[in-house]
CSV table of C-alpha atoms and ligand atoms in Angstrom, one decimal:
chain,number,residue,atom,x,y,z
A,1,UNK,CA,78.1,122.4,126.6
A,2,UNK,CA,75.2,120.3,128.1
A,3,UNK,CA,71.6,119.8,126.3
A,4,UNK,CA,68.9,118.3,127.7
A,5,UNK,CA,71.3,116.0,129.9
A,6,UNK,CA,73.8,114.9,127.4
A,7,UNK,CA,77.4,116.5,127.1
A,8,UNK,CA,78.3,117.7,123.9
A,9,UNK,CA,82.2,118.1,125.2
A,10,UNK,CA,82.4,114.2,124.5
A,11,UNK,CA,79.9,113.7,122.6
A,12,UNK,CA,81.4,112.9,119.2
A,13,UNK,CA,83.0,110.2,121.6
A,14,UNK,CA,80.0,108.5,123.4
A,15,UNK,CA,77.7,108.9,120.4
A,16,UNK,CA,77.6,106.2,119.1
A,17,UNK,CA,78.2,103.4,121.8
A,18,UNK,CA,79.9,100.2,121.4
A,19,UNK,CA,76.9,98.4,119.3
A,20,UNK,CA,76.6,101.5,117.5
A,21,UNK,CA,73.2,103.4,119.2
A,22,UNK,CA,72.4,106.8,119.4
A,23,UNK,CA,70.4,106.5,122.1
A,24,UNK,CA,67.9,103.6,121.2
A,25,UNK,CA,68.2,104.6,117.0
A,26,UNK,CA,71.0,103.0,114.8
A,27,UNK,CA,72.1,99.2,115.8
A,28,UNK,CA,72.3,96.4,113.7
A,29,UNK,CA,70.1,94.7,111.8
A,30,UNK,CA,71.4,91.7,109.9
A,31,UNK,CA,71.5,88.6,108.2
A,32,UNK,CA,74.8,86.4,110.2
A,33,UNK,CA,77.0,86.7,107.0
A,34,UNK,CA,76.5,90.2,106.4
A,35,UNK,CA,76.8,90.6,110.4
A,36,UNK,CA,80.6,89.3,110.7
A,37,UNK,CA,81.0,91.4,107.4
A,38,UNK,CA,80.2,94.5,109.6
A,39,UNK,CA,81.6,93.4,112.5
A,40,UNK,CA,85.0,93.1,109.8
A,41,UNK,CA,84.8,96.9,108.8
A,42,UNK,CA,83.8,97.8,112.4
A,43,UNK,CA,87.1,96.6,114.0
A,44,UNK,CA,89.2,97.7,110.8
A,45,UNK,CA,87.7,101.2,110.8
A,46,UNK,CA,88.5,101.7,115.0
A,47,UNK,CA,92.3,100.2,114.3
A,48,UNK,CA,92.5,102.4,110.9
A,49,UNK,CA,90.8,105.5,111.4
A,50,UNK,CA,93.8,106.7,114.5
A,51,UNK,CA,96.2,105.1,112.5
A,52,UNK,CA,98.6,108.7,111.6
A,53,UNK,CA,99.6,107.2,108.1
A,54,UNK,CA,95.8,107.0,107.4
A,55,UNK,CA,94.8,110.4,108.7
A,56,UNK,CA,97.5,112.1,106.9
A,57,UNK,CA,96.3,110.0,103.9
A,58,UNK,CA,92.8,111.7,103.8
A,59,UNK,CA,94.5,114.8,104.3
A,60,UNK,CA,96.5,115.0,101.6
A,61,UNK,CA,93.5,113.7,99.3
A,62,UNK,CA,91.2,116.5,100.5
A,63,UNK,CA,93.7,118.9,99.9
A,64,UNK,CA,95.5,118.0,96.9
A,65,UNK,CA,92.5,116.5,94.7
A,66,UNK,CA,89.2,117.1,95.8
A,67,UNK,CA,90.5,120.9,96.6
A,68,UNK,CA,89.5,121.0,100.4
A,69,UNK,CA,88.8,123.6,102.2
A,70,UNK,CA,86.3,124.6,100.4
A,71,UNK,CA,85.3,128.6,100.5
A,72,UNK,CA,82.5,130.4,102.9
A,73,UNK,CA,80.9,132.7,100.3
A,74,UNK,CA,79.3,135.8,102.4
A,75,UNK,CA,75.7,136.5,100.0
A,76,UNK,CA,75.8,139.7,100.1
A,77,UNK,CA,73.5,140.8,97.7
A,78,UNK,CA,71.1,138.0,98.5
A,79,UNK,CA,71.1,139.4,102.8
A,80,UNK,CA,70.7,142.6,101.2
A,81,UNK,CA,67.6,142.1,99.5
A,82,UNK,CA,66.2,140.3,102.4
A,83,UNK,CA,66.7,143.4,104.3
A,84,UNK,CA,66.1,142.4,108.0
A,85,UNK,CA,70.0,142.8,108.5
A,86,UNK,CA,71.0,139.6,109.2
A,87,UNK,CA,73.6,138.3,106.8
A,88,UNK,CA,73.7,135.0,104.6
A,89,UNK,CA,76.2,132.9,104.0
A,90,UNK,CA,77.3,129.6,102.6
A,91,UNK,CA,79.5,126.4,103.1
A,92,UNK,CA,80.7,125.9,99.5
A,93,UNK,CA,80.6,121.9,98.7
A,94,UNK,CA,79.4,122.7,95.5
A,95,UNK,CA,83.5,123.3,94.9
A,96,UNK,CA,84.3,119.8,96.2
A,97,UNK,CA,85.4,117.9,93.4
A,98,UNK,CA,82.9,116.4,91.3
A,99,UNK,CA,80.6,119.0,92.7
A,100,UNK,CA,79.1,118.1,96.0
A,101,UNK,CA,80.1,116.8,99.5
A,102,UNK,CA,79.0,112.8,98.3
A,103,UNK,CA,82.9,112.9,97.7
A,104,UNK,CA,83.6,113.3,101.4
A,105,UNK,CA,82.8,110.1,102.7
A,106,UNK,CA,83.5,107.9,99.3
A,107,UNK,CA,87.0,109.2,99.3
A,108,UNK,CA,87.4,107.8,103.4
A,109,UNK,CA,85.1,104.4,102.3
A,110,UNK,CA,87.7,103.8,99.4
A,111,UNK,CA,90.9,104.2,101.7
A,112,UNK,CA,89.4,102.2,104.5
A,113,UNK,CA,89.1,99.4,101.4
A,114,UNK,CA,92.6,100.0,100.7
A,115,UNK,CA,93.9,99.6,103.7
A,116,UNK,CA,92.0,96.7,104.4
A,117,UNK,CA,93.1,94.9,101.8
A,118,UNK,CA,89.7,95.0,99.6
A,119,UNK,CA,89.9,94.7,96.0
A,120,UNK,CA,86.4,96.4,94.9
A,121,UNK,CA,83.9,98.5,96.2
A,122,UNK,CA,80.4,98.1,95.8
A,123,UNK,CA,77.0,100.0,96.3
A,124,UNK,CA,73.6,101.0,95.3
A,125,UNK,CA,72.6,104.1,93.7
A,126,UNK,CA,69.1,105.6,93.3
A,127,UNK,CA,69.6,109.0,91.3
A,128,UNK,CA,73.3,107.8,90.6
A,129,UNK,CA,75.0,111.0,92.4
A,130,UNK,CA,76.5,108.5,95.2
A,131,UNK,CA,77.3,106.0,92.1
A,132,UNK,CA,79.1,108.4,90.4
A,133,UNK,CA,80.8,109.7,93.5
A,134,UNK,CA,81.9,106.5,94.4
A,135,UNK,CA,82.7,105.9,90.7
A,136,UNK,CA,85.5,108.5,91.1
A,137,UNK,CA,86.9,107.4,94.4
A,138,UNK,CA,87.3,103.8,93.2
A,139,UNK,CA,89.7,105.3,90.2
A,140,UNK,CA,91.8,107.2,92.0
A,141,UNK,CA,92.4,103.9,94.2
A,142,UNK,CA,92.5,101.4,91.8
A,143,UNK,CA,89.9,99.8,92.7
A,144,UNK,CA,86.9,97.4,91.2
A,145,UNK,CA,83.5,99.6,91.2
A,146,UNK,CA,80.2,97.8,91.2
A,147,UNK,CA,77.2,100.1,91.0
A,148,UNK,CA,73.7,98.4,91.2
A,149,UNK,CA,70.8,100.3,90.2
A,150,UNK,CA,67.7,99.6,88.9
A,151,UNK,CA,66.4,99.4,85.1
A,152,UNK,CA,63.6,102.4,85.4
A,153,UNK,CA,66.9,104.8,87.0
A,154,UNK,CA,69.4,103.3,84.3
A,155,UNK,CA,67.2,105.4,81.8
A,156,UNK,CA,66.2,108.2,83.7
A,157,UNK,CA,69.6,109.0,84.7
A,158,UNK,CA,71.4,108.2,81.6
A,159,UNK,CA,74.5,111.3,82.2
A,160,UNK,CA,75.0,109.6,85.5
A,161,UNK,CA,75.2,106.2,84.1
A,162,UNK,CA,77.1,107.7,81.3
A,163,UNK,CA,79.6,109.2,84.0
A,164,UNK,CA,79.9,105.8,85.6
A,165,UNK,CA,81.0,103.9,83.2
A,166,UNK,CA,83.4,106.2,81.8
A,167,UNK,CA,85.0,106.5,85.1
A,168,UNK,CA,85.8,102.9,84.7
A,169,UNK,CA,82.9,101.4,87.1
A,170,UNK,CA,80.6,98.4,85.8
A,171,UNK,CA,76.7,99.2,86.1
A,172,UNK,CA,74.3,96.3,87.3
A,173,UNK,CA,70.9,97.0,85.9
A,174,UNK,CA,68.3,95.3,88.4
A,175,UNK,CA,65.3,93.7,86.7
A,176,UNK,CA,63.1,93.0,90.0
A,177,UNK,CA,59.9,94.5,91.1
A,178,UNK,CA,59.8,98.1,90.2
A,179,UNK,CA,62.8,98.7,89.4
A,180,UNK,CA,63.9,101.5,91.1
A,181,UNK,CA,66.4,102.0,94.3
A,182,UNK,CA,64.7,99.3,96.8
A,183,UNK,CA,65.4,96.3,94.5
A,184,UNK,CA,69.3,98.1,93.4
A,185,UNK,CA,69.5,98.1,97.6
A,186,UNK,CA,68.6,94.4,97.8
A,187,UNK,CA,70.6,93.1,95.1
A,188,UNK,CA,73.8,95.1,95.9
A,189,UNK,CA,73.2,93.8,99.4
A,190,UNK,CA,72.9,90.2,98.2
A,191,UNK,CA,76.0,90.6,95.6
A,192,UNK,CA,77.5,91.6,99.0
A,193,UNK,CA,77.0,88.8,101.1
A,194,UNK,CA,78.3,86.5,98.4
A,195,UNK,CA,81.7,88.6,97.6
A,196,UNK,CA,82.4,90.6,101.3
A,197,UNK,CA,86.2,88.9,101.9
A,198,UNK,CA,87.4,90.9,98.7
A,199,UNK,CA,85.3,93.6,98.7
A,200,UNK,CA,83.3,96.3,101.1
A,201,UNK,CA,80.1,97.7,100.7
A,202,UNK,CA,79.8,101.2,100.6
A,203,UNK,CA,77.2,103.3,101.8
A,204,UNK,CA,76.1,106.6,100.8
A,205,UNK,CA,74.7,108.5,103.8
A,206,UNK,CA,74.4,108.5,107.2
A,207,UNK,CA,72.1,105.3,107.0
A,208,UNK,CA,72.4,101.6,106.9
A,209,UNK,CA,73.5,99.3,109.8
A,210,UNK,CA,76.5,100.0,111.7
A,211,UNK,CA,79.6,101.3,111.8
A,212,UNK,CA,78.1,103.3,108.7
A,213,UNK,CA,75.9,106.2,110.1
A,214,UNK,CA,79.7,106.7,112.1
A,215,UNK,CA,82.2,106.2,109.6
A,216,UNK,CA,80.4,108.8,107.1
A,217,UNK,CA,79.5,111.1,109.6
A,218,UNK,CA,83.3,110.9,110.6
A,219,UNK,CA,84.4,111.6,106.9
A,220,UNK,CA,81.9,114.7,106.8
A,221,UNK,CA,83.0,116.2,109.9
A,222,UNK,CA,85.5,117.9,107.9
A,223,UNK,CA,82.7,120.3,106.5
A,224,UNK,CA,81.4,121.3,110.0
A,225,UNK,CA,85.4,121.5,111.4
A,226,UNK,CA,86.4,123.6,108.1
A,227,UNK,CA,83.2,125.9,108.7
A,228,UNK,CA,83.5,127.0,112.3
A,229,UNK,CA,86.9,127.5,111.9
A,230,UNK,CA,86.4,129.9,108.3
A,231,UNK,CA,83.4,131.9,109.8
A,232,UNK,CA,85.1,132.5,113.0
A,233,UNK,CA,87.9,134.3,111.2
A,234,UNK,CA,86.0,135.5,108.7
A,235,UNK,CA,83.4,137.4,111.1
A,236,UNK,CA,85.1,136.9,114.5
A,237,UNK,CA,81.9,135.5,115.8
A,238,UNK,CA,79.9,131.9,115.7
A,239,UNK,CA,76.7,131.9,113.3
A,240,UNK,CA,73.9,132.8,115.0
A,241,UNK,CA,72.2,129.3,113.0
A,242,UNK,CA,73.1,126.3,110.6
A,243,UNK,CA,70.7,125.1,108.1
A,244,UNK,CA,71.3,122.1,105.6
A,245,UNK,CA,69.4,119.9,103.6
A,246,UNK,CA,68.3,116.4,105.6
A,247,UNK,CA,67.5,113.3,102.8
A,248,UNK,CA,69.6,110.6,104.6
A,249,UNK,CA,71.8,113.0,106.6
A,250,UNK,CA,75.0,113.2,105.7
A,251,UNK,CA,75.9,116.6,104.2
A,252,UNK,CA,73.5,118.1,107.4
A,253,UNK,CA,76.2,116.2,110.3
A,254,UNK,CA,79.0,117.0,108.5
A,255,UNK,CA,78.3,120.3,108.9
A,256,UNK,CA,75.9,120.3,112.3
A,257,UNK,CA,79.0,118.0,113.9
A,258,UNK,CA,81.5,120.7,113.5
A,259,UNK,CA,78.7,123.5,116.0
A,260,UNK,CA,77.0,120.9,118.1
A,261,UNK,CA,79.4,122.0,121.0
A,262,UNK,CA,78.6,125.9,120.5
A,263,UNK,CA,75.5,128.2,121.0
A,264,UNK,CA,74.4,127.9,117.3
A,265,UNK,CA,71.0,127.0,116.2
A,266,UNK,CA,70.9,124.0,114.0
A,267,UNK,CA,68.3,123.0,111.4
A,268,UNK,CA,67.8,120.1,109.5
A,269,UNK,CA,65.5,120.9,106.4
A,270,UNK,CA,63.1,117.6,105.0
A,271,UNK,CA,61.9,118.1,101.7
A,272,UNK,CA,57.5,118.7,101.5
A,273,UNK,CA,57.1,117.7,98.0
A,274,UNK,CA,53.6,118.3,97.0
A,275,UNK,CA,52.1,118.1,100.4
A,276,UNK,CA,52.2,116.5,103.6
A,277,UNK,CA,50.3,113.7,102.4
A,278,UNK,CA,51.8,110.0,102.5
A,279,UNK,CA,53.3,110.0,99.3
A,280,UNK,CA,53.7,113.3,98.1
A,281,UNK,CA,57.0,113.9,100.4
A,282,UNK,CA,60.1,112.3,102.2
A,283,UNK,CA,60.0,114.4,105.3
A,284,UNK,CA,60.5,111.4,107.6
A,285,UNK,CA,61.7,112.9,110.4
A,286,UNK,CA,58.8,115.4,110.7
A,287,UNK,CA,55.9,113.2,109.7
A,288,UNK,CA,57.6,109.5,110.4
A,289,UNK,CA,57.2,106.9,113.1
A,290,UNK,CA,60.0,104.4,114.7
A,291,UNK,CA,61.0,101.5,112.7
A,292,UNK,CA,63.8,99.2,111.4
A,293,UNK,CA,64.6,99.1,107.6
A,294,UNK,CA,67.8,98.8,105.6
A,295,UNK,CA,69.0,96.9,108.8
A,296,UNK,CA,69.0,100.2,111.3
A,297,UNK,CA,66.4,101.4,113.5
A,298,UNK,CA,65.6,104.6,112.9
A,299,UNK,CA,62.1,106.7,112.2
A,300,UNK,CA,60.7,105.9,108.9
A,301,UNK,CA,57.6,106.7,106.8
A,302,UNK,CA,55.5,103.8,107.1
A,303,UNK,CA,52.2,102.1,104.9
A,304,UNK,CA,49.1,101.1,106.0
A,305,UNK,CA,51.1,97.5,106.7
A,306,UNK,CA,54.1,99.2,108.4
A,307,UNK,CA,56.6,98.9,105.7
A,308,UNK,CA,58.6,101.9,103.8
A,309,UNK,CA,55.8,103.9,102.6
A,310,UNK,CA,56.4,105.4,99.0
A,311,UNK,CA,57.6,108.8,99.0
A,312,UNK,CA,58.6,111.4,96.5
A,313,UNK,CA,61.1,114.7,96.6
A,314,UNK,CA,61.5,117.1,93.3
A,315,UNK,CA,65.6,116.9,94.8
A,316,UNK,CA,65.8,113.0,94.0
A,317,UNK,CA,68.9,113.0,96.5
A,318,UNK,CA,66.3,113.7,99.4
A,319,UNK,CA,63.2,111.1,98.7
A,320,UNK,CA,64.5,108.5,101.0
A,321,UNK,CA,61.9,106.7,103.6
A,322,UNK,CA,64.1,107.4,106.5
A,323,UNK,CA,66.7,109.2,108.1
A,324,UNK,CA,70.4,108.0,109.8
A,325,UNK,CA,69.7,107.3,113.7
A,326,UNK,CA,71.4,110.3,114.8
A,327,UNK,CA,69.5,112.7,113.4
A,328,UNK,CA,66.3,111.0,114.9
A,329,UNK,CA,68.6,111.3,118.6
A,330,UNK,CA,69.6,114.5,117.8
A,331,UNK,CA,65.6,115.6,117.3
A,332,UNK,CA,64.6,113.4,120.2
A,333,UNK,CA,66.7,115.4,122.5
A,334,UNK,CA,65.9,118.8,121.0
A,335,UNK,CA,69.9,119.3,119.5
A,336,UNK,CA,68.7,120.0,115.8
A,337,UNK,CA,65.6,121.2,115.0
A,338,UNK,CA,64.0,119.8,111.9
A,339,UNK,CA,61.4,121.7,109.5
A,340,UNK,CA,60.1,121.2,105.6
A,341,UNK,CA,60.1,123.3,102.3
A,342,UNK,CA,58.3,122.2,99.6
A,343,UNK,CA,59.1,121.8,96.0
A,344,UNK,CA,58.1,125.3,94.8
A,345,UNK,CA,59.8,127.1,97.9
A,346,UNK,CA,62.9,125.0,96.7
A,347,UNK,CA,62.4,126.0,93.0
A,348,UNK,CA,62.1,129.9,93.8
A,349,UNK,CA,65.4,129.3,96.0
A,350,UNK,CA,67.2,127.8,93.1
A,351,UNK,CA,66.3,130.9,90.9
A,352,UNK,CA,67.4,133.9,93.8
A,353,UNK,CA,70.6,132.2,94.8
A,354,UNK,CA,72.0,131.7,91.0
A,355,UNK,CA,70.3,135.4,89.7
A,356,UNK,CA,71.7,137.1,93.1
A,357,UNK,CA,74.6,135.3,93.7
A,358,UNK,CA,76.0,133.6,90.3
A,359,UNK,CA,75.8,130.2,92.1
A,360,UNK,CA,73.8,127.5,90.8
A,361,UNK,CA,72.7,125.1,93.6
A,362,UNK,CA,71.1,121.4,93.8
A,363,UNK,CA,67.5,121.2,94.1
A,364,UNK,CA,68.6,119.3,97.6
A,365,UNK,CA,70.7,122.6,98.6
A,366,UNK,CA,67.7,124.7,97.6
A,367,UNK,CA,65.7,123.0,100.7
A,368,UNK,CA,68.5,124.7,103.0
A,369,UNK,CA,68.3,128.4,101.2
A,370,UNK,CA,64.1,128.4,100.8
A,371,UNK,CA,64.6,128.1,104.5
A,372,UNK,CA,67.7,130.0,105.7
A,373,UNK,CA,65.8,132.7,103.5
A,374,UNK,CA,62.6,132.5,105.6
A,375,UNK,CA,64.5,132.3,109.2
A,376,UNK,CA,66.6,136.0,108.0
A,377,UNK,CA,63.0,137.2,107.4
A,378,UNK,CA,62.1,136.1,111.1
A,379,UNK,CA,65.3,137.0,112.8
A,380,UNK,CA,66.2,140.3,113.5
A,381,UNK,CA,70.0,140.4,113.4
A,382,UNK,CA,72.4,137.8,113.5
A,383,UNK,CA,74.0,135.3,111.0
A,384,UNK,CA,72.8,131.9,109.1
A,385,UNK,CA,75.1,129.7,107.7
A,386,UNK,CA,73.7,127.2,105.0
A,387,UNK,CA,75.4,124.3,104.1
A,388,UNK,CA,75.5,124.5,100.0
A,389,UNK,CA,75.6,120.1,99.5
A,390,UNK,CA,75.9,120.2,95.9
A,391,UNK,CA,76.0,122.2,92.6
A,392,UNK,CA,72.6,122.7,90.4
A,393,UNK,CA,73.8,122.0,87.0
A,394,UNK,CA,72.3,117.8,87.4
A,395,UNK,CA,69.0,119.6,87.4
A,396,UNK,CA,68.7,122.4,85.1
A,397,UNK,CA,67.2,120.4,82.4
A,398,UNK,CA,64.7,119.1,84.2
A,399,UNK,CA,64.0,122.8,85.8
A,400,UNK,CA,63.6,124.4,82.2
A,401,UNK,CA,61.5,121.5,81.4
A,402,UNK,CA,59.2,121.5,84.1
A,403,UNK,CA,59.0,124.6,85.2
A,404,UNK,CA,60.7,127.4,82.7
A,405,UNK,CA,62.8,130.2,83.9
A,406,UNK,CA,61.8,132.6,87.2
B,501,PLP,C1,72.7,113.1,97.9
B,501,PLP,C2,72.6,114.5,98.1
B,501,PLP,C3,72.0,115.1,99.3
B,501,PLP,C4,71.3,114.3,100.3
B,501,PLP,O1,72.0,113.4,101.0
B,501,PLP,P1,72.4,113.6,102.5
B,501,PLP,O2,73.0,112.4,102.9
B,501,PLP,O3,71.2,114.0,103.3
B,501,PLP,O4,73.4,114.8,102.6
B,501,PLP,C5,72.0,116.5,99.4
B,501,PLP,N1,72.6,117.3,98.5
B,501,PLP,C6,73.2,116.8,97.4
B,501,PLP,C7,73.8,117.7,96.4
B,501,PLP,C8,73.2,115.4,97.2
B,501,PLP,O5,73.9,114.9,96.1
């Protein structure tokens, strides 16, 4: 299928080119020594990635512990209520083991380590759901786990921590500046360019300098592949759209990678916040300019002097101040088209899905169901398929808390 000029037989192919672009977005953005460190995974990953004993690796992983495929649920109850007749349904990687698709890729990053000889992985968390995630790969390898994060998240996030440690991974609390995920990204990074010959840095989205925003995108594929194949025997027909939640990307190309060759609508959901004020949101995408950060170029919410601009999410797994490069291709070109929900549309979609359905979701998941639910309002027949990234239990503290039952 062609859009817009580009061919979406060979796409997952071409995209990204040799230097790692999506058009102009993605690239390369480093310091020497961390350069030849990516250039290291780079050629490892295109040697290890068609090697049969490594693909048949993953496989049996997938399968035998993080319980891949997960199920398509058909909400019946919830279409129902909507009433227009078109008919809900969801990718379930809230049954993924530990409870959301973060799994996907740290699984692939820990066996690329393995195979290339690395003795310890290493990374950055914000919220800790990729800490803990990668936590959990680095046991079942064997390997070293060192999660940097910073002070004012250490005690926000004390069950994550909690989960870390028991799980056998050491926690580096980072004293610098505020506190909080920048300074855990800078200091991982610079632990990194001191330790890369033993050990690989590994990152938790879509994002970061390549061969990242393609290696994680390749180890979320699955969703998308698993998806079109489940809803086509389940229905005999494609969905008529795709929604999932967009923070840096990940769980959204899994899933949008497995339909970008069909005649299925694909939406990435930002999350609104509070408003579209600078600030109050991380829709980056919608309300963001170009820019390099984090060592990619990609669009990214800038200040008044052109640097990250603060933002905020009530789904902490979505407040990040940019988005992986193909996503901002993907929108350039018209592929996926990307819209918000605020907080409070989010909240009321975490209440109908577990009251109708008896599925709790995360407050980044509830992005894709506010919306999936307004597009069945709009729509007059047809399909939507959501991708369900994560489980809502993380977050149903802070939900009594803050806002009480609905
Ligand atoms: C981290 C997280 C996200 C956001 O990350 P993406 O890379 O955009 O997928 C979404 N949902 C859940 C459950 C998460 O933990």
């Amino acid at each position: 299928m062609k859009f817009q000029n580009i061919e979406f037989d060979t796409y997952l192919k071409n995209y990204p080119d040799a230097n790692g672009y999506f058009g102009k977005y993605g690239g390369s953005y480093l310091s020497p020594e961390l350069q030849s460190a990516m250039d290291e995974i780079t050629a490892a990953y295109y040697t290890i990635c068609k090697s049969t004993k490594f693909i048949s690796e993953l496989r049996r992983i997938r399968r035998e512990f993080q319980g891949r495929p997960t199920p398509i649920s058909h909400l019946e109850r919830l279409s129902d209520k909507i009433g227009t007749g078109v008919q809900l349904y969801v990718k379930r990687e809230d049954l993924n083991h530990t409870g959301a698709h973060k799994l996907n890729h740290c699984m692939g990053e820990a066996l690329l380590a393995k195979y290339m000889g690395k003795k310890k992985v290493l990374a950055e968390t914000g919220a800790g759901q990729h800490g803990v995630a990668l936590a959990t790969a680095a046991a079942y390898f064997g390997l070293e786990c060192d999660i940097y994060m910073g002070a004012v998240d250490v005690k926000k996030q004390a069950p994550n921590v909690a989960r870390m440690k028991i799980l056998g991974a050491r926690v580096i609390e980072v004293t610098d500046g505020l506190q909080t995920l920048k300074e855990a990204v800078d200091a991982a990074f610079m632990a990194y360019s001191k330790d890369y010959k033993d050990s690989i840095y590994c990152i938790g989205s879509v994002v970061g300098p390549h061969p990242f925003p393609m290696i994680v995108r390749d180890f979320q594929h699955v969703v998308g592949v698993e998806a079109r194949e489940q809803f086509l025997g389940m229905t005999g027909e494609l969905p008529d759209a795709v929604v999932a939640c967009v923070g840096g990307g990940s769980n959204s190309i899994g899933i949008f990678s497995g339909f970008y060759n069909d005649p299925v609508d694909l939406y990435g959901i930002e999350p609104l916040g509070k408003g579209a004020e600078l600030g109050n949101h991380a829709a980056s995408l919608t309300y963001g300019e170009e820019g390099v950060m984090h060592g990619f170029n990609s669009i990214m919410l800038k200040d008044e002097n052109g640097e990250p601009a603060p933002v905020y999410s009530v789904a902490s797994g979505l407040d990040y101040t940019s988005s992986g490069p193909e996503h901002a291709f993907l929108r350039d070109i018209g592929r996926v088209k990307y819209d918000v929900v605020d907080d409070e549309e989010a909240i009321d979609a975490f209440f109908e899905l577990s009251k109708m359905e008896g599925i709790i979701p995360a407050l980044e998941s509830s992005h894709a169901v506010a919306y999936a639910m307004k597009l069945a309002r709009t729509m007059g027949k047809g399909s939507v398929l959501i991708n369900l990234s994560g489980r809502g239990d993380k977050d149903m503290d802070y939900i009594l808390e803050n806002y009480g039952i609905r």
